Coordinates of C-alpha atoms and ligand atoms in Angstrom, one line a residue:
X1 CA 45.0 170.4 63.9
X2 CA 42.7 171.2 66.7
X3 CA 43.5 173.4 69.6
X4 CA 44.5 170.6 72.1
X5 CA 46.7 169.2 69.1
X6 CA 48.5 172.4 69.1
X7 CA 49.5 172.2 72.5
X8 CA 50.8 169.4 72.5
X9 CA 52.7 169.7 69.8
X10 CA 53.9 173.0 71.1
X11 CA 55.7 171.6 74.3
X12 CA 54.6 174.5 76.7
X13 CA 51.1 173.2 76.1
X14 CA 51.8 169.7 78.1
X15 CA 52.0 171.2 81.2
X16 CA 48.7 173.2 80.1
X17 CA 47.2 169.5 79.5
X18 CA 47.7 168.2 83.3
X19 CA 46.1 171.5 85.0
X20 CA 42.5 170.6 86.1
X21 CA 41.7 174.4 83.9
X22 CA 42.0 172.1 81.1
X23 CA 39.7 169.5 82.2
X24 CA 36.3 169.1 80.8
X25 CA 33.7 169.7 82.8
X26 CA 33.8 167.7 86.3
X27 CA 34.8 164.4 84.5
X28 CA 38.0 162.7 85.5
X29 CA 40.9 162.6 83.0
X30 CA 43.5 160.1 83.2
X31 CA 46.7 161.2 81.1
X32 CA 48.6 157.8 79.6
X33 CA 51.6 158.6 77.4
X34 CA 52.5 156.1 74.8
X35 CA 55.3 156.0 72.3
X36 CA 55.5 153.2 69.6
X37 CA 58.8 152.1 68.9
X38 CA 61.7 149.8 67.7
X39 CA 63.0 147.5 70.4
X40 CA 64.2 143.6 71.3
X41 CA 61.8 141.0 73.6
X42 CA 62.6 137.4 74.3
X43 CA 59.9 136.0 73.0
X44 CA 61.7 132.5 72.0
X45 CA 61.8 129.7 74.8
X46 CA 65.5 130.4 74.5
X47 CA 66.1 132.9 77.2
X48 CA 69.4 134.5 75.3
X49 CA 67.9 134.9 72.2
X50 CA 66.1 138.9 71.6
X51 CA 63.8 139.2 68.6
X52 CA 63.7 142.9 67.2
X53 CA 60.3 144.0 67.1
X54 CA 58.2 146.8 67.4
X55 CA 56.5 148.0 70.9
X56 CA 54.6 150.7 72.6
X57 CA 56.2 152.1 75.4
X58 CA 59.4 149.6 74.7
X59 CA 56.9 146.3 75.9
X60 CA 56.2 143.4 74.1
X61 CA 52.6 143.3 74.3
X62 CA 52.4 147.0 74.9
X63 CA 51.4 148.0 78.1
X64 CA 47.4 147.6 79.7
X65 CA 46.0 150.6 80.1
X66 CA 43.4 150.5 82.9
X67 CA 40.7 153.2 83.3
X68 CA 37.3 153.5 85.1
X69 CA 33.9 154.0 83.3
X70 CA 33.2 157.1 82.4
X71 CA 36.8 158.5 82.8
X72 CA 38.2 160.4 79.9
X73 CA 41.6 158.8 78.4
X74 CA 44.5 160.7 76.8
X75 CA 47.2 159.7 75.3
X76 CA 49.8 161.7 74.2
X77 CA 51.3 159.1 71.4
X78 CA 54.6 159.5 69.6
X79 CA 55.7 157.6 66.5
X80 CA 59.3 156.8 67.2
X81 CA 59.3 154.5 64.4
X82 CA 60.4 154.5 60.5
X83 CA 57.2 154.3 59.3
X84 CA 53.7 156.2 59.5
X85 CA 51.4 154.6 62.5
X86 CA 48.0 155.3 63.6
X87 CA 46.2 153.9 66.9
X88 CA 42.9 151.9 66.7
X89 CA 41.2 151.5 69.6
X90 CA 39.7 148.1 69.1
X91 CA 35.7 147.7 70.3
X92 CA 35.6 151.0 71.8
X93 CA 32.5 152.6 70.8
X94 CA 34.0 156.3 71.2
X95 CA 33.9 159.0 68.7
X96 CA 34.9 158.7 65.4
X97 CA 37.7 161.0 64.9
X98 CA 39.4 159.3 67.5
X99 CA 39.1 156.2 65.9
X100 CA 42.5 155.7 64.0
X101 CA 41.8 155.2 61.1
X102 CA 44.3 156.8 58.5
X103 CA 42.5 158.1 55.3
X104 CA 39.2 157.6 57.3
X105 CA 39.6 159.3 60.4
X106 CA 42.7 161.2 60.7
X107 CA 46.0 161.6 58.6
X108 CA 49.0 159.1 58.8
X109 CA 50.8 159.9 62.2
X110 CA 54.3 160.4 60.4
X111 CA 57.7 159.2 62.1
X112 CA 59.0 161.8 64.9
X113 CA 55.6 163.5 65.3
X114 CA 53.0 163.2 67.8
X115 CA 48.8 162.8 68.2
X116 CA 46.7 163.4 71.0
X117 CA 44.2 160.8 71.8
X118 CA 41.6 161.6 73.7
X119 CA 37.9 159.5 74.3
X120 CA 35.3 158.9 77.3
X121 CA 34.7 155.0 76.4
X122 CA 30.9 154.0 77.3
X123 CA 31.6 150.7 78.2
X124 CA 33.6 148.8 80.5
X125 CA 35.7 145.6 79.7
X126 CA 38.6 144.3 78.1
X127 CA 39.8 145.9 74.9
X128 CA 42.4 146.8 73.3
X129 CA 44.5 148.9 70.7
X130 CA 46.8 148.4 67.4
X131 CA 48.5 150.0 65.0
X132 CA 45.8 150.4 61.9
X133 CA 48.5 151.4 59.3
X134 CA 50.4 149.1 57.5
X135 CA 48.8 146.6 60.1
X136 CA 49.8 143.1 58.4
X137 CA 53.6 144.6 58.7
X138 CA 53.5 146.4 62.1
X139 CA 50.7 144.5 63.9
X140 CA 53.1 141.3 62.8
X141 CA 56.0 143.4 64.5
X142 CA 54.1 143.5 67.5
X143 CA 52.2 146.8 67.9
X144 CA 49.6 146.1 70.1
X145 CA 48.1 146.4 73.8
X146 CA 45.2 145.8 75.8
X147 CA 43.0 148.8 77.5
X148 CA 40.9 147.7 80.1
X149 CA 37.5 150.1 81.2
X150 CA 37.0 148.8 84.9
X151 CA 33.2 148.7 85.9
X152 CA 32.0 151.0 88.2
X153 CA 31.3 148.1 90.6
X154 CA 33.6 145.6 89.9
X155 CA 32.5 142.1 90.7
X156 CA 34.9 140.0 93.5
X157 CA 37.9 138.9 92.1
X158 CA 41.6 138.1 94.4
X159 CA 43.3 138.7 90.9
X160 CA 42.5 140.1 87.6
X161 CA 44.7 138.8 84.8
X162 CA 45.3 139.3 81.4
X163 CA 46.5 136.9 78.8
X164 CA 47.9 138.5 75.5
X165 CA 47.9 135.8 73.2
X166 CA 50.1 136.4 69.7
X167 CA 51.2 133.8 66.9
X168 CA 54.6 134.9 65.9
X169 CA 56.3 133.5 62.5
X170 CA 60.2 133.4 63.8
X171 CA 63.3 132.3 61.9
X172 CA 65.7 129.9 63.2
X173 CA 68.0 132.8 64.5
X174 CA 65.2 134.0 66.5
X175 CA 64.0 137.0 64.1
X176 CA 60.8 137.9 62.8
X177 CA 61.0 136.3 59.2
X178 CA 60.8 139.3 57.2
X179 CA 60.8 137.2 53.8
X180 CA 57.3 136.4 54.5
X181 CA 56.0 139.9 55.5
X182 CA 53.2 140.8 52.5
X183 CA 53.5 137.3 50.8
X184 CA 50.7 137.4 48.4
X185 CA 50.2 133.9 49.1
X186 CA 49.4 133.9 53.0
X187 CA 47.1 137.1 51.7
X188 CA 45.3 134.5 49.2
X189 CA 45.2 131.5 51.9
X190 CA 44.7 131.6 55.5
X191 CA 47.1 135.3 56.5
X192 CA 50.4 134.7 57.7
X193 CA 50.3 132.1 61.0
X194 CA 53.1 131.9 62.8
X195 CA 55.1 129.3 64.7
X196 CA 55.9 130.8 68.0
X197 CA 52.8 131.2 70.3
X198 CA 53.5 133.5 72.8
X199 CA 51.0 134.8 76.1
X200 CA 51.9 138.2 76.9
X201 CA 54.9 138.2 75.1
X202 CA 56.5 134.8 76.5
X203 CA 56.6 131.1 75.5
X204 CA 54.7 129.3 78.0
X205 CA 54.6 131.2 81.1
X206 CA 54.1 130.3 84.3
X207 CA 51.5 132.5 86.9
X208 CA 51.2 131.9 90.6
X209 CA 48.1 131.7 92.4
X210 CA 46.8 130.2 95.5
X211 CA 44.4 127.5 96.2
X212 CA 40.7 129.1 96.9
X213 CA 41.5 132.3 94.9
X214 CA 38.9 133.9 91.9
X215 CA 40.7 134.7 89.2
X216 CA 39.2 136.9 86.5
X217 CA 41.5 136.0 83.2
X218 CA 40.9 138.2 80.7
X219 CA 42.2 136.2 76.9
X220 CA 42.6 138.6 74.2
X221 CA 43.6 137.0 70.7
X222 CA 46.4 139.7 69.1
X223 CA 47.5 137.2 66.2
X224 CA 47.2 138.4 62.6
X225 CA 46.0 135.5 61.5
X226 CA 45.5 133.1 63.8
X227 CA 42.2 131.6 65.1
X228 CA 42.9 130.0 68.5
X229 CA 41.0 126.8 70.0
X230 CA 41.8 126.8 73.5
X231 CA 41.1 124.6 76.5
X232 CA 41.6 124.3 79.9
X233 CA 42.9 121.8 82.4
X234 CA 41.9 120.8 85.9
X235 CA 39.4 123.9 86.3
X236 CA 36.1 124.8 84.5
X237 CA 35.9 128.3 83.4
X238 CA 32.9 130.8 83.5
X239 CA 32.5 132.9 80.5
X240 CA 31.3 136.6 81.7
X241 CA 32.3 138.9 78.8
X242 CA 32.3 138.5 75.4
X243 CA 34.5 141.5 73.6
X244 CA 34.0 143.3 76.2
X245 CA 30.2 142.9 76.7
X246 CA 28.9 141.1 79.4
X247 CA 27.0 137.8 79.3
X248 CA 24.8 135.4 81.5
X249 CA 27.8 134.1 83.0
X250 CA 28.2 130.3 81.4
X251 CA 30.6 127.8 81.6
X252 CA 32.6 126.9 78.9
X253 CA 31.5 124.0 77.1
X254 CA 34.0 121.3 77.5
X255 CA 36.7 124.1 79.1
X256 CA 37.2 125.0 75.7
X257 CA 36.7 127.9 73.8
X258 CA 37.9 129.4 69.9
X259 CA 39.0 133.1 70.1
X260 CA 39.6 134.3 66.3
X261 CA 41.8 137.2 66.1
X262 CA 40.1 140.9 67.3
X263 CA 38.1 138.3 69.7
X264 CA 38.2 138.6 73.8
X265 CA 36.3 136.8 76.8
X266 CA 36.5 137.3 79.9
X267 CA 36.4 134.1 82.6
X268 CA 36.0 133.5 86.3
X269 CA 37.9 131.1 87.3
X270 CA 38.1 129.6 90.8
X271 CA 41.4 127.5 92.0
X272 CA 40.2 124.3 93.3
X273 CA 43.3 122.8 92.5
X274 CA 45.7 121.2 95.3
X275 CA 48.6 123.5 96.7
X276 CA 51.6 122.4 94.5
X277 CA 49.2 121.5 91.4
X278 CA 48.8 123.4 87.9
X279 CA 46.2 124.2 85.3
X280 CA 46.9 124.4 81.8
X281 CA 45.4 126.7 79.3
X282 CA 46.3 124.7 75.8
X283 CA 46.5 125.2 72.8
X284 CA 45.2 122.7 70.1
X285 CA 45.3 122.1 66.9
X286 CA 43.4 118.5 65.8
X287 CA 44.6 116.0 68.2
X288 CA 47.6 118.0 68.9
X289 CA 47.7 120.1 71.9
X290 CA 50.7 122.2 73.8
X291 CA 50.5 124.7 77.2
X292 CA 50.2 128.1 76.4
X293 CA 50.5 129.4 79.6
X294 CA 49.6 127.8 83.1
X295 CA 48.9 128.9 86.5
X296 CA 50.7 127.5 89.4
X297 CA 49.0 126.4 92.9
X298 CA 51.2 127.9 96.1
X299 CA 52.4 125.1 97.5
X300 CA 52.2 126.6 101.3
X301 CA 49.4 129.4 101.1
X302 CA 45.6 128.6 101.2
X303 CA 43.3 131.8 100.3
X304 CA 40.0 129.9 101.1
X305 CA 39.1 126.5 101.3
X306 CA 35.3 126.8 100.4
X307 CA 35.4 128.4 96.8
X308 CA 33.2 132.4 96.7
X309 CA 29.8 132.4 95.7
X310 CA 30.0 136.1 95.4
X311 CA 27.8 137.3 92.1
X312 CA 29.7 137.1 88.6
X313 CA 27.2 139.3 86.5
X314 CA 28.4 142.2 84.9
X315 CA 26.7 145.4 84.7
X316 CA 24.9 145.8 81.4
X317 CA 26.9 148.5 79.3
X318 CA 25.0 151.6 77.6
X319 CA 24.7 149.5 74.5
X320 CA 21.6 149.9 72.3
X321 CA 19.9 146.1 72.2
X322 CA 16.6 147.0 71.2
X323 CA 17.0 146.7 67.0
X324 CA 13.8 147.8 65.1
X325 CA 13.3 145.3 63.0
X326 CA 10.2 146.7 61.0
X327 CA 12.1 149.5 60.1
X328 CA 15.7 148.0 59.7
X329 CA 17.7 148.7 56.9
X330 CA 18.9 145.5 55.3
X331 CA 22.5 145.5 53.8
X332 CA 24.2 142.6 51.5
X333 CA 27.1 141.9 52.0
X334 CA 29.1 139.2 50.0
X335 CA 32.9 137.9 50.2
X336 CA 34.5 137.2 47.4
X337 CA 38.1 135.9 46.2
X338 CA 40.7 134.2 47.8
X339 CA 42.8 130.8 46.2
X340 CA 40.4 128.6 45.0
X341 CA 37.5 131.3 45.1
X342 CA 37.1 131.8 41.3
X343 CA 37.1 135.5 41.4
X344 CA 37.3 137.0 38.1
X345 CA 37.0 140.9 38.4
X346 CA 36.4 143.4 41.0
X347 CA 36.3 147.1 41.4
X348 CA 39.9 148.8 42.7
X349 CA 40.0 152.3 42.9
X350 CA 37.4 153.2 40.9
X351 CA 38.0 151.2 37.9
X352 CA 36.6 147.3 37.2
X353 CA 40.1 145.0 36.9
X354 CA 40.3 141.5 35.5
X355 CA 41.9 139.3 38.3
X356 CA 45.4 139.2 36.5
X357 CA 45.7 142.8 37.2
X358 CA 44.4 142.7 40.7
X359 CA 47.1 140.3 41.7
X360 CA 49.8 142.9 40.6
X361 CA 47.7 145.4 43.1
X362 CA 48.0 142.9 45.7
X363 CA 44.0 143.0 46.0
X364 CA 42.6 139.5 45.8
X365 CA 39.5 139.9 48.1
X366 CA 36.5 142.0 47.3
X367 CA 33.6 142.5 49.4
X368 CA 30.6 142.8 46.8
X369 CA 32.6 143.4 44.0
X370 CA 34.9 146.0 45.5
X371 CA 38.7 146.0 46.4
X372 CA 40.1 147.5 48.9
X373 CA 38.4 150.9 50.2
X374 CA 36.5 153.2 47.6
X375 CA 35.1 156.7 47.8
X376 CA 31.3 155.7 48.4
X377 CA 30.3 154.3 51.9
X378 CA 29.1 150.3 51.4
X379 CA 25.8 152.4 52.6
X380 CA 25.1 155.1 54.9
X381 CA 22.5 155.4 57.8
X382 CA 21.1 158.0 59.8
X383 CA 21.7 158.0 63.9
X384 CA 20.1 155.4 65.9
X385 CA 18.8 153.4 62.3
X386 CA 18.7 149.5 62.8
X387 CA 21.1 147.9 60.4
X388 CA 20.7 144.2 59.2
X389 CA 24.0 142.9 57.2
X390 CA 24.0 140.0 55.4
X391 CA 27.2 138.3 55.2
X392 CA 27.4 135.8 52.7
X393 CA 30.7 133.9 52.4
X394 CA 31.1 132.6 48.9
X395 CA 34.8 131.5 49.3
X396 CA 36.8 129.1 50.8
X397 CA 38.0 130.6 54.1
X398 CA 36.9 131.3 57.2
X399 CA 36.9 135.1 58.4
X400 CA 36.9 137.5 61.7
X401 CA 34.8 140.2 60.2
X402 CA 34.8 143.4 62.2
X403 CA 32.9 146.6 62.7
X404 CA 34.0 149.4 64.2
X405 CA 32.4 151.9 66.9
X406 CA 29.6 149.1 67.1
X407 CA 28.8 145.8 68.8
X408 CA 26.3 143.9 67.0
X409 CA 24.5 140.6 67.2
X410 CA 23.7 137.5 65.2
X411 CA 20.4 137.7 65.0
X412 CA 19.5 134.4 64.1
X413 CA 20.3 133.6 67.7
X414 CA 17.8 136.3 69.3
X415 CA 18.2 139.7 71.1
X416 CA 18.9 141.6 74.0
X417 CA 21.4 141.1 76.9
X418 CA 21.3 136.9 77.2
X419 CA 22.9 136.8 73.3
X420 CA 26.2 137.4 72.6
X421 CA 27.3 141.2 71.4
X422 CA 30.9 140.8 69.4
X423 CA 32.9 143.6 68.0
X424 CA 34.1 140.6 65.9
X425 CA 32.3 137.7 64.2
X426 CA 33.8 134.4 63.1
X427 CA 32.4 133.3 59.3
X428 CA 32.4 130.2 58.4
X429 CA 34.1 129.1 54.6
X430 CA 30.6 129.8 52.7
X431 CA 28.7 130.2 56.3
X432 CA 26.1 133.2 55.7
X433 CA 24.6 134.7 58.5
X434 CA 22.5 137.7 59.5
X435 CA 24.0 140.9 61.8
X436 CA 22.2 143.6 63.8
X437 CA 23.1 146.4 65.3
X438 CA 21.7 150.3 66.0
X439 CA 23.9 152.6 64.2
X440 CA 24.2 155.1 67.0
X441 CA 27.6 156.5 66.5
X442 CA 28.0 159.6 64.4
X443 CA 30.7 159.0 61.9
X444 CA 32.5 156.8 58.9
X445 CA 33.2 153.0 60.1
X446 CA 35.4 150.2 58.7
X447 CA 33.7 146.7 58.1
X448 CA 37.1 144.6 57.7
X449 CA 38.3 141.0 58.0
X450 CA 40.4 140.8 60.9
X451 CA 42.6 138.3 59.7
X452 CA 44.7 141.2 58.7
X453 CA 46.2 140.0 55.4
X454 CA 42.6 139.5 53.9
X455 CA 42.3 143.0 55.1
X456 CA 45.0 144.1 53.3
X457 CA 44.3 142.0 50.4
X458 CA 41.1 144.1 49.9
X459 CA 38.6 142.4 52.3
X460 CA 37.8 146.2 53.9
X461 CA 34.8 148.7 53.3
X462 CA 33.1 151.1 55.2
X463 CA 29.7 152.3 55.8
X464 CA 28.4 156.4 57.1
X465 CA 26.2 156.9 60.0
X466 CA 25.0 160.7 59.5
Ligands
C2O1 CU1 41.1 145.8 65.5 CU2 40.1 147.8 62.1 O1 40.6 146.7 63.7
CU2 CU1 39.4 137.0 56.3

C-alpha cells in the first residue's frame, strides 16, 4: 500500500486528497469517485420490467467520465459488490501499475475495500473502463463505462454524444440468464452473444437533434462477445478516431462500419435531414437489420441551414509511429483451440495437459501452446524497442485481440498517422497478419482476446517492457 493508498483508506486522508498541498506539481487533478455495485436498469423494451445487474456508480453503462489532456484522474473506487473487482482502463496508455490487472498489476480489490486510481492519460479520445476480474461474469453483469480525454482544442461540434453499445443474453422474466454465465460451450464457440441489444443501457433509444447541427457520436462496443456491423440511415458519417486515435477523417464506406468488442470510432456527423425526419443507426446481421438507436430531427428549430465546414482533424496524440524496422524484434504468435480447432495439448500452469484435462480446467484456447497466463512473459523488450507480432490464426473463429498500454498498427497497411492505430485488432478465422508498435511503456502487458470468454478460456498472455 503506498502512501496515497493509506490515506484514503484511512478516512481523515480524503480531505488530505482534495487540498491543492497534495497536488502534484502545477498539473490539474480532477477527483471522480466511483463505486461498483449491485443494482436494477430497464434495459428490456418493456418499461416495468428491472433487470438486476451490476453498475458503477448505480448506472447502467456506468457513468462517462470526461477529463482534459494532460489532467491527472483519480478515482477513489469502492467494491460494493460480492465478489473481488479490479478496474481496467481500456486503451489508456498510462502507467502500468494503474492498469488493473489483478495478479499482473495490483491485488484483487476485495468486496467492502477501496483503491485509489490515479493516471495522467497522454492521449485524448474516447475510452473506456471495465472490470478485469472475473470479466466474462461481471463485464456480462454490466460493469463498464466510457472515459473520455477531451483534446486540448477540441474541433467544432453543437453536441458530442456517446453511444454505449452492449449485447445482453436476457431470460424471458427479464433477468440476466445466469444458467449460461461460464458455459464451456459459448467459451469453445463464438463467447456468449446475447439477445437484447441495448445503446447506453436502453432498447432503441430515441436522441433529439436539430436540422444543421454537427454531431460528434462517439460508438464504443461494450459486448462480451459480440462483433457489431453497423449502418447508418439518411446521413453519411465521417470516421475521425479510431480507438481513440485520430485518422484522416473518411467517410464510412457504404455508412457502415463493424465495431468488434474493445473497438471505438469516433464520427462527425452533420443533420441534413428535414425537421420532423430520423436517422437510424442499425444493426444487421445478414439481410436482417433492426434500429439500434436513432436521432430525431426537431420539428420546429433550425440550427443552420448551410451544413459547417469547420476542420474535423484531430490533433495527433504523443504516440510513437516511427517503428524501426531494421532493428525490430519479431514475435510469433499463434492461436490455437476452440470447437473444431483440433487442439490436442497445451501448457496450463506449468505443466503440458492432454485436451481431456484442459476441458475440466475450463482452458480450451492456447496462444502458442500456452493456456491461460504463465510465469514467463510471451517475451520481454527493453523501452522504446520496435515489436513485430505475428498473429497467426490457426482456428476457426474470429478474434478481437488486444494489447494493453499500447496502440499498434497493421503493418501490412503502412505507417505513420494516415493508418489506422487500434488498441484492438479484429482476426480473421485463420487470417494472419503482422503488428507493430514501440514498446515505450515501462511495465508487464496483457495480449488477450477481447471476446472475453476466449479470454477466459485461456486465449491471454503477456509480454515485459523493462
Ligand atoms: Cu478491455 Cu484486458 O481489456
Ligand atoms: Cu477470441
Amino acid at each position: 500500500m503506498n502512501r496515497r493508498d493509506f490515506l484514503y483508506r484511512t478516512g481523515a486522508g480524503l480531505a488530505w486528497l482534495v487540498t491543492p498541498a497534495l497536488a502534484v506539481g502545477t498539473e490539474q487533478k480532477k477527483r471522480y469517485l466511483l463505486q461498483a455495485g449491485e443494482g436494477f436498469s430497464n434495459l428490456v423494451p418493456d418499461e416495468d420490467v428491472q433487470t438486476a445487474v451490476w453498475q458503477y456508480n448505480r448506472q447502467t453503462p456506468g457513468p462517462v467520465i470526461r477529463i482534459k489532456q494532460g489532467e491527472t484522474l483519480q478515482i477513489p473506487f469502492s467494491n460494493k459488490l460480492i465478489q473481488p473487482t479490479s478496474i481496467h482502463w481500456h486503451g489508456l496508455r498510462i502507467e502500468n501499475r494503474m492498469d488493473g490487472v489483478p495478479g499482473i498489476t495490483q491485488s484483487v480489490i476485495e468486496p467492502g475495500t477501496e483503491f485509489l486510481y490515479e493516471f495522467t492519460p497522454p492521449d485524448a479520445g474516447t475510452f473506456w473502463y471495465h472490470t478485469h476480474n472475473r470479466s466474462w461474469e461481471q463485464m456480462a453483469r454490466g460493469l463498464h463505462g466510457v472515459l473520455i480525454v477531451e483534446e486540448k482544442e477540441p474541433i467544432v461540434v453543437d453536441q458530442d454524444l456517446v453511444w454505449v453499445i452492449d449485447d445482453w443474453l436476457i431470460d424471458r422474466d427479464g433477468n440476466i440468464d445466469e444458467s449460461s454465465l461460464g458455459a464451456l460451450h459459448d467459451w469453445a464457440h463464438g463467447g456468449r452473444v446475447g439477445n437484447l441489444l441495448t445503446v447506453n443501457g436502453k432498447s432503441q433509444p430515441e436522441f433529439p437533434v436539430f436540422r444543421g447541427e454537427r454531431i460528434r457520436l462517439r460508438l464504443v462496443n461494450v459486448a462480451n462477445a459480440r462483433t457489431m456491423n453497423l449502418r447508418f440511415t439518411q446521413v453519411s458519417p465521417q470516421a475521425i478516431a479510431i480507438d481513440g486515435q485520430p485518422i484522416v477523417p473518411a467517410p464510412l464506406e457504404n455508412s457502415a462500419l463493424t465495431l468488434a468488442p474493445g473497438q471505438r470510432i469516433d464520427l462527425i456527423l452533420d443533420m441534413t435531414m428535414s425537421p420532423g425526419e430520423r436517422m437510424a443507426m442499425e444493426f444487421y446481421l445478414g439481410e436482417e437489420a433492426m434500429v439500434a438507436a436513432s436521432l430525431v430531427c426537431d420539428l420546429y428549430k433550425v440550427v443552420r441551414e448551410v451544413p459547417l465546414d469547420t476542420n474535423i482533424q484531430l490533433t495527433k496524440n504523443p504516440l510513437s509511429t516511427t517503428l524501426d524496422m531494421a532493428n525490430a524484434r519479431t514475435v510469433d504468435l499463434s492461436i490455437e483451440g476452440g470447437a473444431m480447432g483440433r487442439m490436442r495439448e497445451a501448457v496450463f500452469n506449468g505443466r503440458k495437459l492432454p485436451i481431456q484435462e484442459l476441458v475440466k480446467e475450463k482452458k480450451i484456447w492456447a496462444i502458442n501452446g500456452i493456456a491461460g497466463l504463465s510465469d514467463e512473459p510471451l517475451f520481454s523488450v527493453e523501452r522504446g524497442e520496435t515489436v513485430v507480432i505475428q498473429m497467426d490464426n490457426k482456428n476457426r473463429w474470429p478474434h478481437a485481440m488486444h494489447i494493453h498500454g499500447h496502440h499498434f498498427i497493421n503493418i501490412d497497411e503502412g505507417e505513420g498517422f494516415d493508418v489506422v492505430w487500434r488498441d484492438t485488432f479484429l482476426l480473421n478465422p485463420n487470417g494472419k497478419k503482422r503488428f507493430g508498435f514501440v514498446a515505450d511503456n515501462p511495465g508487464k502487458w496483457l495480449i488477450h482476446c477481447h471476446m472475453i470468454e476466449h479470454q477466459a478460456g485461456g486465449m491471454v498472455t503477456w509480454f515485459e517492457v523493462v
